Coordinates of C-alpha atoms and ligand atoms in Angstrom, one line a residue:
X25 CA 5.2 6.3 -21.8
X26 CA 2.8 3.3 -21.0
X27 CA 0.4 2.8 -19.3
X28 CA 1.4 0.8 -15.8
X29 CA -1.4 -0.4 -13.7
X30 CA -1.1 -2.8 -10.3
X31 CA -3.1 -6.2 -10.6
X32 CA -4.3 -7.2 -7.5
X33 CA -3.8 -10.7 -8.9
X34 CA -0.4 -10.5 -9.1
X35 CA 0.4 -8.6 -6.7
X36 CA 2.5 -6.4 -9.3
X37 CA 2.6 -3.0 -11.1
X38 CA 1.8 -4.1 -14.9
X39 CA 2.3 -3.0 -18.0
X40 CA -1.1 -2.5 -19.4
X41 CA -1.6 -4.6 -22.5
X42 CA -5.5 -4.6 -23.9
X43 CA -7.0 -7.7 -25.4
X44 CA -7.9 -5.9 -28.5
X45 CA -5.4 -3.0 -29.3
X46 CA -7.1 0.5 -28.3
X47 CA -10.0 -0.7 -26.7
X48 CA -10.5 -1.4 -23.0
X49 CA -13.5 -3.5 -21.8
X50 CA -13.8 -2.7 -18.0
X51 CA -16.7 -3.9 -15.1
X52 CA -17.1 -2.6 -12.0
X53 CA -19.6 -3.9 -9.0
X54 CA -22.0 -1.9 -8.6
X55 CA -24.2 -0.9 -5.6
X56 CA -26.7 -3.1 -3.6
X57 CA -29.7 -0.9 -3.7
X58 CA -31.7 -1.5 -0.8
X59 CA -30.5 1.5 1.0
X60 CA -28.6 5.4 0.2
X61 CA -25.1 4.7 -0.3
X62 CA -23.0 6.2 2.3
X63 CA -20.2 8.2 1.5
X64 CA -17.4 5.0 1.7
X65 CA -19.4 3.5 -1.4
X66 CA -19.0 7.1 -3.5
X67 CA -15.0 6.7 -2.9
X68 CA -15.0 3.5 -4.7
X69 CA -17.3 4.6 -7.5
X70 CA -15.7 7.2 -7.5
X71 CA -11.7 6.0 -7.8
X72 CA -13.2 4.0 -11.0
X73 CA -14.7 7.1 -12.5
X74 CA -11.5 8.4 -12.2
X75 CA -10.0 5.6 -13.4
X76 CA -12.5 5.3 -16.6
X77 CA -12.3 9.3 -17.4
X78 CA -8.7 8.3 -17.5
X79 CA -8.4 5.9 -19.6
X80 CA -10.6 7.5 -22.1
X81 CA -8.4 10.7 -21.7
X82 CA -5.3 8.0 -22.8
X83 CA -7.1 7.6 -25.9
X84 CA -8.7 4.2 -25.1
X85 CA -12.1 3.1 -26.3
X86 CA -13.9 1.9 -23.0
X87 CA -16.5 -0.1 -22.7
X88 CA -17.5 0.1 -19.2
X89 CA -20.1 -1.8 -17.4
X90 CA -21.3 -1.1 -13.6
X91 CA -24.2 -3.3 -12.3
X92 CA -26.9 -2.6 -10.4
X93 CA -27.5 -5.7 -7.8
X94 CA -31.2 -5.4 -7.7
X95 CA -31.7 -9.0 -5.9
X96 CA -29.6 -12.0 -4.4
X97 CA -27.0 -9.9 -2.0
X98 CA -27.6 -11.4 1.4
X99 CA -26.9 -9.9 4.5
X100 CA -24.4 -11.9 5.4
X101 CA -21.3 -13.1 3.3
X102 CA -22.1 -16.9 4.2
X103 CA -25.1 -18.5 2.4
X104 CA -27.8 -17.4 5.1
X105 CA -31.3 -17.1 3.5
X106 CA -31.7 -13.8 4.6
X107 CA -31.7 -11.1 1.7
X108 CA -30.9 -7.6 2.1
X109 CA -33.7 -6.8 -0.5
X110 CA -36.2 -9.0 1.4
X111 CA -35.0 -7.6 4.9
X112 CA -35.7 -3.5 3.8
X113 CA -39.2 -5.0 2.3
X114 CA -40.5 -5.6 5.4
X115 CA -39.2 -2.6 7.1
X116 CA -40.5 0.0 4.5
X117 CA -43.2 -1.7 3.9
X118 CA -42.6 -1.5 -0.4
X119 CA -42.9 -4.2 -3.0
X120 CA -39.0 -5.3 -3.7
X121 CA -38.9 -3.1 -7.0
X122 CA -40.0 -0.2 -5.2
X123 CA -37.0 -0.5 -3.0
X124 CA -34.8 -1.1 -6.0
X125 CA -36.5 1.8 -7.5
X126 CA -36.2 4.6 -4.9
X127 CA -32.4 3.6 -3.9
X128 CA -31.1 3.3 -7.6
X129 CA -32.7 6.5 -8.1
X130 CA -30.7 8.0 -5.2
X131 CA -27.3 6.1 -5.9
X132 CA -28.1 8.4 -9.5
X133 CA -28.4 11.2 -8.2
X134 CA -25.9 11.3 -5.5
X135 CA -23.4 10.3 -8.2
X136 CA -24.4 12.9 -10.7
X137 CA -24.2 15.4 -7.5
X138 CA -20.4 14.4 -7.7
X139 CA -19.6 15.0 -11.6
X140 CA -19.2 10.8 -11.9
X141 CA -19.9 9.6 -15.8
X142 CA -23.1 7.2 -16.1
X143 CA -21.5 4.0 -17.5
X144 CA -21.9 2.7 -21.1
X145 CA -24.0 -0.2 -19.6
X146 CA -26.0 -0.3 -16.4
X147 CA -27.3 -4.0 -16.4
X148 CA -29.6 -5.3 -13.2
X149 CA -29.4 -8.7 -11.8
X150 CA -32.7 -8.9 -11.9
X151 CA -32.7 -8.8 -15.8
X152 CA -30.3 -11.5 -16.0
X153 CA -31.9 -14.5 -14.9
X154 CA -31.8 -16.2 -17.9
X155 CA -28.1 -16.1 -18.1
X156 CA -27.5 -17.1 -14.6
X157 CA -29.4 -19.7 -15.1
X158 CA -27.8 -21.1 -17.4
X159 CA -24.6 -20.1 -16.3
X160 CA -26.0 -22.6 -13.4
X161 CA -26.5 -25.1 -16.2
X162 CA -23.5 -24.9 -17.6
X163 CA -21.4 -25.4 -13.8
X164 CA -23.7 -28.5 -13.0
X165 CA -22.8 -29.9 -16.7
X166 CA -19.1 -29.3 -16.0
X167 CA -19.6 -31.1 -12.8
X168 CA -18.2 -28.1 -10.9
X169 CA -22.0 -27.7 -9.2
X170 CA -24.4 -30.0 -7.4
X171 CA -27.9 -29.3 -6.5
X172 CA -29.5 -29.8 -3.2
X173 CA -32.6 -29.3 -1.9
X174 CA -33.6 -26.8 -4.4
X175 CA -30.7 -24.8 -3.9
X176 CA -27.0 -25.1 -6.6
X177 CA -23.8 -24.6 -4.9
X178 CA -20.4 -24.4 -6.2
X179 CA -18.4 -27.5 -5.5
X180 CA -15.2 -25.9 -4.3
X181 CA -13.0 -28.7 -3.6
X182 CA -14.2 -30.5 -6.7
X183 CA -12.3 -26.8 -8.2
X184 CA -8.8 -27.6 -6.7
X185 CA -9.3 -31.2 -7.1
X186 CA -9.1 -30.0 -11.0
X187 CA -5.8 -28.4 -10.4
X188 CA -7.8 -25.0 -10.1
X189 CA -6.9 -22.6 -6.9
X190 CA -9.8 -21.0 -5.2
X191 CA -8.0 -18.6 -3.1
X192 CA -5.7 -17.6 -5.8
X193 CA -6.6 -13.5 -5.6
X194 CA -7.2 -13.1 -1.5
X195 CA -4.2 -15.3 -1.1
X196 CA -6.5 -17.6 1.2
X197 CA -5.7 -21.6 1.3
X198 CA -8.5 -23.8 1.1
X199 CA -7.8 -25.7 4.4
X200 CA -7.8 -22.2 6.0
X201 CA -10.9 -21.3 4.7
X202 CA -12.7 -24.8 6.1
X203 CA -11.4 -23.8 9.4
X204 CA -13.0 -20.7 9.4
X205 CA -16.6 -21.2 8.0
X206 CA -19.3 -20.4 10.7
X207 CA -22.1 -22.9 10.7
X208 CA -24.8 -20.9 9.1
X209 CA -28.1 -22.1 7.1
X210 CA -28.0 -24.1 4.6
X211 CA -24.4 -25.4 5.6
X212 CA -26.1 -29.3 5.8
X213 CA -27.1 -28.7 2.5
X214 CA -23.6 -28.2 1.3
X215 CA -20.9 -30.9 0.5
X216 CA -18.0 -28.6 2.3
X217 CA -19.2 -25.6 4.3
X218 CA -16.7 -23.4 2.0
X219 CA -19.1 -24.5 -1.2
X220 CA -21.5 -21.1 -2.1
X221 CA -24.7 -20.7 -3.4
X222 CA -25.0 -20.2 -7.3
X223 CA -29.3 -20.5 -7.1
X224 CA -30.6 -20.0 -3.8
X225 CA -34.0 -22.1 -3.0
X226 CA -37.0 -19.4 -2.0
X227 CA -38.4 -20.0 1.4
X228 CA -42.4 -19.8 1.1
X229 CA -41.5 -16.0 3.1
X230 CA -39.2 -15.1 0.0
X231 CA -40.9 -12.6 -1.9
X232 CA -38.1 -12.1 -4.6
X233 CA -38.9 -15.5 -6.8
X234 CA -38.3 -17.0 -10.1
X235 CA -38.8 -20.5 -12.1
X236 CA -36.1 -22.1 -12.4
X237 CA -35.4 -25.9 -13.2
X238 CA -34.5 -26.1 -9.9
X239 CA -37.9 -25.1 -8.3
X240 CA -38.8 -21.6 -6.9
X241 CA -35.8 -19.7 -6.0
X242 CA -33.6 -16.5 -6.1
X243 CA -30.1 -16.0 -7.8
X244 CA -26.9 -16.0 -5.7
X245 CA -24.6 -12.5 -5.7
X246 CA -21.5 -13.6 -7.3
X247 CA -23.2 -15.3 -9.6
X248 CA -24.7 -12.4 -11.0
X249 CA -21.3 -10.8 -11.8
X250 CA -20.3 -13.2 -13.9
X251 CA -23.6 -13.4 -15.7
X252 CA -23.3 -9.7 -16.6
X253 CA -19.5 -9.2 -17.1
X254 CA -19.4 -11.7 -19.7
X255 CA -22.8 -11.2 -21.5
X256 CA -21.0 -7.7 -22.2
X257 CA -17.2 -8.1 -21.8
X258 CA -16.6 -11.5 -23.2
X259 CA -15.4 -14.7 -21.4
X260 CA -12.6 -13.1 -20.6
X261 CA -12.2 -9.2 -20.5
X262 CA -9.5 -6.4 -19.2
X263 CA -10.5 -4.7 -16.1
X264 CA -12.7 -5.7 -13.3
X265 CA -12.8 -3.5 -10.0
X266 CA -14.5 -2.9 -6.9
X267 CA -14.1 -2.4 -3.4
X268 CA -10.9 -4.0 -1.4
X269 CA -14.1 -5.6 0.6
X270 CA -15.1 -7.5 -2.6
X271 CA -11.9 -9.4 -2.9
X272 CA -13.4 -12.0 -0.4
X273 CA -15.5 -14.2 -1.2
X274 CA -17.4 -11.7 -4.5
X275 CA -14.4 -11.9 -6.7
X276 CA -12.7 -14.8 -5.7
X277 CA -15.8 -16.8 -6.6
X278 CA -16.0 -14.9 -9.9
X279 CA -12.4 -16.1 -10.7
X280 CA -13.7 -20.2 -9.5
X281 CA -16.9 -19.6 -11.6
X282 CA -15.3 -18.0 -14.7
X283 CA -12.7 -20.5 -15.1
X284 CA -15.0 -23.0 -14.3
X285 CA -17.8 -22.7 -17.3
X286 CA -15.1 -21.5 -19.8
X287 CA -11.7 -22.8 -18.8
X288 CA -10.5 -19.6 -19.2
X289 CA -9.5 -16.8 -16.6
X290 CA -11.9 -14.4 -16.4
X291 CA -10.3 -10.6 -16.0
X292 CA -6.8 -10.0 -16.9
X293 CA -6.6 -7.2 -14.2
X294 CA -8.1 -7.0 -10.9
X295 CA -8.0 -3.5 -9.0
X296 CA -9.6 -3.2 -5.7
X297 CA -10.2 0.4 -4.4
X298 CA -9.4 1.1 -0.9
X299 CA -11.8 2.1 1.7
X300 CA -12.9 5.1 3.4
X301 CA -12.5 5.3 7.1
X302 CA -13.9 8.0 9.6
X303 CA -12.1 8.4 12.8
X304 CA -9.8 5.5 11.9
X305 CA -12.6 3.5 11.5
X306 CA -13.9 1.8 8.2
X307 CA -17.1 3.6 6.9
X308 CA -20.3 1.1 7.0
X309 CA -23.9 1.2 7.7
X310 CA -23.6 -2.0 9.6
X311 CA -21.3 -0.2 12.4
X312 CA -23.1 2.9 12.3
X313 CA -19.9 4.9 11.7
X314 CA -20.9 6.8 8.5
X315 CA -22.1 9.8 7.0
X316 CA -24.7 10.5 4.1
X317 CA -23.1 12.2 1.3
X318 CA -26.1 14.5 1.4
X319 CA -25.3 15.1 4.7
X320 CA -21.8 16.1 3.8
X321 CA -22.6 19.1 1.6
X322 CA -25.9 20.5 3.4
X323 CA -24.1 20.6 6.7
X324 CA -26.4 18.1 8.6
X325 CA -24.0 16.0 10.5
X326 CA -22.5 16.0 13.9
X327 CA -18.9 15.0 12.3
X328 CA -18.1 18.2 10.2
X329 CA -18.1 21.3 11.2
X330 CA -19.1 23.3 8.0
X331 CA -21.2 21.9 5.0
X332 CA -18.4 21.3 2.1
X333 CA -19.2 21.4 -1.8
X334 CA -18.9 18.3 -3.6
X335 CA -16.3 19.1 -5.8
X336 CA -14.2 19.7 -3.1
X337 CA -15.3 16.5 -2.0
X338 CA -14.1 15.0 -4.8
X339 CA -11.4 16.6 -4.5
X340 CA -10.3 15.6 -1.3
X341 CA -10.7 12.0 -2.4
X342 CA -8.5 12.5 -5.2
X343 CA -5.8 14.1 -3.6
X344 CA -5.5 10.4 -2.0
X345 CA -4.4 7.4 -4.0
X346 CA -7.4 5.1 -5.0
X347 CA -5.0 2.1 -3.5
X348 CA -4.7 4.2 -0.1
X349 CA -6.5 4.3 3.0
X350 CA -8.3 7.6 2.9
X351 CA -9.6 8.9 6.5
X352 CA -12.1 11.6 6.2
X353 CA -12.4 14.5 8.4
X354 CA -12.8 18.1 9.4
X355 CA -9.0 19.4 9.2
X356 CA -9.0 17.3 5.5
X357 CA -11.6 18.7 4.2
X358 CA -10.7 22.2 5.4
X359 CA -7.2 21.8 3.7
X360 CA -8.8 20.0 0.7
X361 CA -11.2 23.1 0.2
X362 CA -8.0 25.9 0.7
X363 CA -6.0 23.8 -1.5
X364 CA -9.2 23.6 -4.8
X365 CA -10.2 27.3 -4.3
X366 CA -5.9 28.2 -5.0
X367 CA -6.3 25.9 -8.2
X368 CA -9.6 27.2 -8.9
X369 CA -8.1 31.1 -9.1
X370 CA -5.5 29.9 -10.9
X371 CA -7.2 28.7 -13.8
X372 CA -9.6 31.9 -13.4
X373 CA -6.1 34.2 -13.7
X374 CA -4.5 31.8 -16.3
X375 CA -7.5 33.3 -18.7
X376 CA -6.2 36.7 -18.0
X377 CA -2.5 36.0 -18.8
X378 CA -0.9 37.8 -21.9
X379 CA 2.2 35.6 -23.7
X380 CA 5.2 37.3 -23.3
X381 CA 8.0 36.0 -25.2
X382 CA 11.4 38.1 -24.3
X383 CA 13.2 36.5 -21.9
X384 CA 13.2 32.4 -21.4
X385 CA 10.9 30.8 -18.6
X386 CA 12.0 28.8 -15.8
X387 CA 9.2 26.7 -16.3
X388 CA 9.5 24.1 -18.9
X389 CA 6.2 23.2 -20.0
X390 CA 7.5 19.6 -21.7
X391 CA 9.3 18.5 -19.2
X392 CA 6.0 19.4 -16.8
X393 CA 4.1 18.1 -18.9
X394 CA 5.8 14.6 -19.1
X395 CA 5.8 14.6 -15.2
X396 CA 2.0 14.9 -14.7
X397 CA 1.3 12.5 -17.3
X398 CA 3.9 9.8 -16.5
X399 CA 1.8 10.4 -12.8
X400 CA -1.7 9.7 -14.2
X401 CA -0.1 6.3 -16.3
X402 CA 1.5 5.0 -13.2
X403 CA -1.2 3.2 -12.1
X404 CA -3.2 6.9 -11.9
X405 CA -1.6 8.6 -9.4
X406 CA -4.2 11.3 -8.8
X407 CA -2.1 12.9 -5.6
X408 CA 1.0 13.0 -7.5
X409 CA -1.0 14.4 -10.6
X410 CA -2.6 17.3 -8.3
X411 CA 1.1 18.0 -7.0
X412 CA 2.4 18.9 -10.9
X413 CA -0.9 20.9 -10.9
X414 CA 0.0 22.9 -7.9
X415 CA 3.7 23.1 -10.0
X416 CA 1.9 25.1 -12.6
X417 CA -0.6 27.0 -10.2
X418 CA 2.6 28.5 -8.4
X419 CA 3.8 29.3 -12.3
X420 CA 0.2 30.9 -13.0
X421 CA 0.4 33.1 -10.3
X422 CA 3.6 34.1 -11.3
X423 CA 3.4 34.9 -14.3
X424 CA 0.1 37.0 -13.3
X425 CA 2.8 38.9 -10.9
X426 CA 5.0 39.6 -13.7
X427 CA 7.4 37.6 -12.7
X428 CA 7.2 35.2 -15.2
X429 CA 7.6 34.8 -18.8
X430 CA 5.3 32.3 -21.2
X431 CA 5.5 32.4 -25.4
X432 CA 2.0 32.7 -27.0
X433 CA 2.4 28.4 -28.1
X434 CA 2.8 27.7 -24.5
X435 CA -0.2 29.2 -23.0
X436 CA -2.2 27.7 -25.6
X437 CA -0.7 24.6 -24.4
X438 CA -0.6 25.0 -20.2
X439 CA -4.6 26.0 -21.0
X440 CA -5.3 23.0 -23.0
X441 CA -3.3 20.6 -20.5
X442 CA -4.6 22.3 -17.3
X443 CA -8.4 21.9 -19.0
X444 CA -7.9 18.5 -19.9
X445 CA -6.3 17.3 -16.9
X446 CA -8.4 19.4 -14.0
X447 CA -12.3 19.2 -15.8
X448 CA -11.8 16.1 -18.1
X449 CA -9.6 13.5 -16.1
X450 CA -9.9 14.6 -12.6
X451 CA -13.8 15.7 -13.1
X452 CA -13.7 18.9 -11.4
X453 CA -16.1 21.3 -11.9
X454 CA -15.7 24.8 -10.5
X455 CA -18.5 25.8 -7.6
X456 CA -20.1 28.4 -10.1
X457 CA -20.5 25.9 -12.8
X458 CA -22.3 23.7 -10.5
X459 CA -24.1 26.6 -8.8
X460 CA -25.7 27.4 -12.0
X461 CA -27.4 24.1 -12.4
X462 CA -28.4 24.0 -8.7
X463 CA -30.0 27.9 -9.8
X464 CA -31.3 25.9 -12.8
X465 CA -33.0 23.3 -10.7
X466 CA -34.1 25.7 -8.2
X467 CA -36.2 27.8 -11.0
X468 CA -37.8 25.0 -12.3
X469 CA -38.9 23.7 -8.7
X470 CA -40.5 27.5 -8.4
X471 CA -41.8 27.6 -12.0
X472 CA -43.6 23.9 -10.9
X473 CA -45.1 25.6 -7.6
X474 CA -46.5 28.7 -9.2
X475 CA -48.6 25.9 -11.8
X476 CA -49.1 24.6 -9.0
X477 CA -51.0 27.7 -7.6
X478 CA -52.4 29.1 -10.8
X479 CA -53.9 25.5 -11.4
X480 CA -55.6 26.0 -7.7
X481 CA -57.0 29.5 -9.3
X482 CA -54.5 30.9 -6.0
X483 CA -53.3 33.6 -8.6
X484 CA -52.0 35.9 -5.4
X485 CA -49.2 33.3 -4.5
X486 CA -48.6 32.7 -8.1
X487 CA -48.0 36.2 -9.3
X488 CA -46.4 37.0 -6.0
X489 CA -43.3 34.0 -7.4
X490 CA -43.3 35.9 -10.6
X491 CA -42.7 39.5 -9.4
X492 CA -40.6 38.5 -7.0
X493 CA -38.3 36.7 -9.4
X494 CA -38.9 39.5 -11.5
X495 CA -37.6 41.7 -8.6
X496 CA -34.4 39.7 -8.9
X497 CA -33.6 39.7 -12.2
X498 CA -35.5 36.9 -13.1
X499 CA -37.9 36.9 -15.8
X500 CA -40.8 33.9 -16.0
X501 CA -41.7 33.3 -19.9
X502 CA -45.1 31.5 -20.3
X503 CA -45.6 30.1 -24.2
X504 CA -47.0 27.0 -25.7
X505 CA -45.0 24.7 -24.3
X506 CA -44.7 25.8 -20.7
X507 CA -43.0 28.5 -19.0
X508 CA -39.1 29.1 -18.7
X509 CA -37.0 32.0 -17.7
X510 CA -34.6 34.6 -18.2
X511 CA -31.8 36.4 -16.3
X512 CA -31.5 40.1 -16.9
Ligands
LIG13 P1 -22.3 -2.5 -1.7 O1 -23.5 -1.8 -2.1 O2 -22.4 -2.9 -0.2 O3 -22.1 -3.8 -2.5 O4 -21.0 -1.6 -1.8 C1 -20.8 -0.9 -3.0 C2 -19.3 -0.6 -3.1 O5 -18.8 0.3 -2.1 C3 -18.4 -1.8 -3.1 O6 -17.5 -1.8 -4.1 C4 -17.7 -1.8 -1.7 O7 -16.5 -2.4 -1.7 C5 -17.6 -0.3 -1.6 N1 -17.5 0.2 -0.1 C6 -18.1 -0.2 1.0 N2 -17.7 0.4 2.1 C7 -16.7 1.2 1.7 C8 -15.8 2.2 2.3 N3 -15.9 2.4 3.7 N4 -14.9 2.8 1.6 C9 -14.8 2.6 0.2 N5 -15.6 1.8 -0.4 C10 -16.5 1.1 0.3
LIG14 ZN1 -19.8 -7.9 -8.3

C-alpha cells in the first residue's frame, strides 16, 4: 500500500514520496488572531490534524509547523493599509499584544476543546522579523523587489519575465489578474497593480511598527509564511496546507517568493481544505453567517436546535472528506451524533466479547483491515474509513448476539485496529473521557472559590462547598501544597 495524496499543484492524486525517507516536514497557516475563530476555521485545523495524526499513525516522523499570524494580515486581500490587528485595537481598546494574547489563548483552547494535537512548532510573525527582513533583502538583491516610498513590493511581471509563472497553483493568468485588480491604496506606489507588499510602510496611525532599512513599517502576510516555513522546513519542504481560501493570492505568492530568493520550488505538495458552509452559505465573520464553536456545544445559538458535544463535532466533520464541501446543520449533526453513540457502544461491548474459535467467521479481519487502511492512504479518506468502522460495528454487535464467531488472535487484533484507528487517527474521545476532565476542571474552579472565601475569613460559604461536595461523594484534601480531591 502507499501512501497517495492529491496536490493541488497538479491537480493530481500522487504518490507520496518524502524528501528525506521516513520523515515528513509539514506547515500549515495558521489563524489571524485578532478575533475567536468561528467554527469554518476549526474544519480546516481540523482536516490537518487529521491529516498529521495520520501520518504519524503511517509511521512517519512529522515535523509540523502551524503559525500564529500575530501582525501584517490586512483586512483586505489587496495591499490597503488597513490591518486587522490595528482595526480590533481600536475597537477593544487593548495594546496590539493584548489582542494577540486573548485570541491565541482562545484559538488554544477551542482546539484543545476538540482533541486537536498542539503542533511541534508554533512560530509568531511577530518573532520573525528579522527573517522577513531579510527575506526582503534577499528579493530586492535578486531584483525580484523594488522599494517605494517606504514600502517593498514584489515585482510580479519582473517573475514571468524570468520564465517564472505566478498563477501556476490558482490556475490564474497574469493578464487576467491585471484586469481584475481594484484600485486600492498604495496601487500608485506599485509598478503593476498585481505587485504585493513584502514590507508595508507604517502610517504615523500604525501602532504595530518595526525598524527596518526601509523606514518604520510592518511586515506583509505572505511574507511571513515563507519566513517561517523555511526557517523550520527548509527551502524546500513536503507538505504545506491551509484553507481552499488561501490558494489566492497567500499561497500563490509563497510559490512567486520561494522560487524567487532560492530558485527552488518551495512545497512539493499543496493541499487546500475545503470550507465549511451553513445554509449553503460559506462560513465567515465578514457575512455574519457563522457560529461560535462555543456556541455549538453550550446550545447558545439560534441555528441548532440542541447543544452537541464536540466529539461528535468532530465527528461530523470527519465523516466528510477534508477536500469536500461540508454544510453544517441540525439533521447532520443529529445523524452524526446517532451514528458516534452506535460506534461508541460498540467499542464499550467489543470489551465484553469472549473469542470463540469453533466455527469460521464471516468476517475477515485481513481483508477489513486492508480496506480501511487502503481508505486512510488514499489521500485520507476519513468517510470511507468510518464506513469500514461501521463494517466492524455491525460485526461487534454480532458477535455480542451470538451470532458471530472471532478466534482469541483476532480480537486482540479488531481491539488494537479499532483503538488505533477511532482514538489515535480519527481523534475521538468518548463523551465520558471528556466528561471527566470537564468534572476535573470544574473541581478545581470550586476548590479556587472556597480559597477564595476562606481567604475573605467567609468560612460559612467555604465549608458550605466542602460538605456539599462531601455530600456528593466528593472529598476536598487540604495539605502543603494546596487542596485536591477525592471521589468516593
Ligand atoms: P484566518 O484566520 O482568516 O487566516 O483563517 C484561518 C483558516 O481558516 C484558514 O486556513 C482559512 O482558509 C480557514 N477558513 C476560513 N473560513 C473557513 C470556512 N468557512 N470553512 C473552512 N475553513 C475556513
Ligand atoms: Zn500562510
Amino acid at each position: 500500500m502507499q501512501l497517495k495524496i492529491y496536490n493541488s499543484l497538479t491537480g493530481e492524486k500522487e504518490i507520496f514520496k518524502p524528501i528525506l525517507d521516513g520523515n515528513v516536514g509539514m506547515y500549515v497557516c495558521g489563524p489571524t488572531v485578532y478575533s475567536n475563530v468561528h467554527l469554518g476555521n476549526v474544519r480546516t485545523f481540523l482536516s490537518f490534524d487529521f491529516i498529521y495524526r495520520s501520518l504519524t499513525h503511517l509511521g512517519y516522523k512529522v515535523r509540523y509547523v502551524r503559525n500564529i499570524t500575530d501582525a501584517g494580515h490586512l483586512t483586505d486581500d489587496g495591499d490597503v493599509n488597513n490591518d486587522r490587528f490595528v482595526k480590533q485595537t481600536r475597537l477593544e481598546k487593548l495594546e496590539p499584544m493584548e489582542i494577540v494574547q486573548k485570541y491565541t489563548v482562545d484559538f488554544h483552547k477551542v482546539l484543545e476543546m476538540f482533541n486537536l494535537l498542539p503542533p511541534n512548532i508554533e512560530p509568531t510573525a511577530t518573532g520573525h522579523i528579522v527573517e522577513q527582513i531579510e527575506l526582503t533583502q534577499k528579493l530586492i538583491e535578486r531584483g525580484f523587489a523594488y522599494e517605494s516610498n517606504g514600502s517593498v513590493y514584489f515585482d510580479v511581471l519582473e517573475y514571468n519575465r524570468r520564465g517564472l509563472n505566478y498563477g501556476e497553483l490558482s490556475k490564474r493568468n497574469i493578464e487576467e489578474l491585471f484586469a481584475n485588480t481594484r484600485d486600492l491604496d498604495g496601487q500608485g506606489e506599485k509598478k503593476n497593480p498585481q505587485d504585493f507588499a513584502l514590507w508595508k510602510k507604517a502610517s504615523p496611525a500604525h501602532i504595530m511598527r518595526w525598524n527596518s532599512p526601509w523606514g518604520e513599517g510592518f511586515p506583509g502576510w505572505h511574507l511571513e509564511c515563507t519566513a517561517m516555513s523555511t526557517k523550520y522546513l527548509g527551502e524546500t519542504f513536503d507538505i504545506h496546507g491551509g484553507g481552499m481560501d488561501l490558494k489566492f493570492p497567500h499561497h500563490e505568492c509563497e510559490i512567486a517568493q520561494g522560487k524567487a530568493c532560492n530558485d527552488a520550488a518551495p512545497v512539493n505538495y499543496w493541499m487546500h481544505a475545503n470550507m465549511l458552509t451553513m445554509n449553503s452559505q460559506r462560513m465567515s465573520k465578514s457575512t455574519g453567517n457563522y457560529i461560535l464553536p462555543m456556541q455549538l456545544v453550550t446550545g447558545e445559538n439560534d441555528f441548532f436546535e440542541k447543544p452537541f458535544h464536540p466529539s461528535i463535532v468532530r465527528f461530523c466533520f470527519l465523516q466528510a472528506h477534508y477536500r469536500s464541501v461540508l454544510d453544517i446543520s441540525n439533521d447532520a449533526m443529529l445523524a452524526s451524533e446517532k451514528g458516534f453513540v452506535r460506534l461508541m457502544e460498540a467499542m464499550k461491548v467489543l470489551h465484553s466479547i469472549s473469542p470463540n474459535d469453533d466455527k469460521q467467521s464471516g468476517f475477515n479481519l485481513e481483508e477489513w483491515k486492508n480496506k480501511a487502511y487502503d481508505a486512510l492512504m488514499d489521500d485520507f479518506n476519513s468517510p470511507v474509513l468510518i464506513a469500514h468502522l461501521f463494517e466492524a460495528v455491525k460485526y461487534i454487535f454480532a458477535l455480542n448476539d451470538g451470532k458471530e464467531t472471532i478466534s482469541a488472535k483476532d480480537l486482540e487484533d479488531l481491539k488494537l485496529t479499532l483503538n488505533a484507528l477511532i482514538f489515535d487517527v480519527l481523534g475521538l474521545q468518548s463523551i465520558e473521557e471528556n466528561n471527566n476532565e470537564k468534572l476535573d476542571q470544574t473541581l478545581k474552579v470550586l476548590i479556587e472559590l472556597r480559597n477564595q472565601a476562606r481567604k475573605s475569613k467567609n468560612f460559612e460559604l467555604s465549608d458550605q462547598i466542602r460538605d456539599r461536595l462531601l455530600a456528593e461523594g466528593i472529598e476536598l484534601k487540604d495539605g502543603r501544597d494546596g487542596t485536591t480531591y477525592v471521589l468516593n
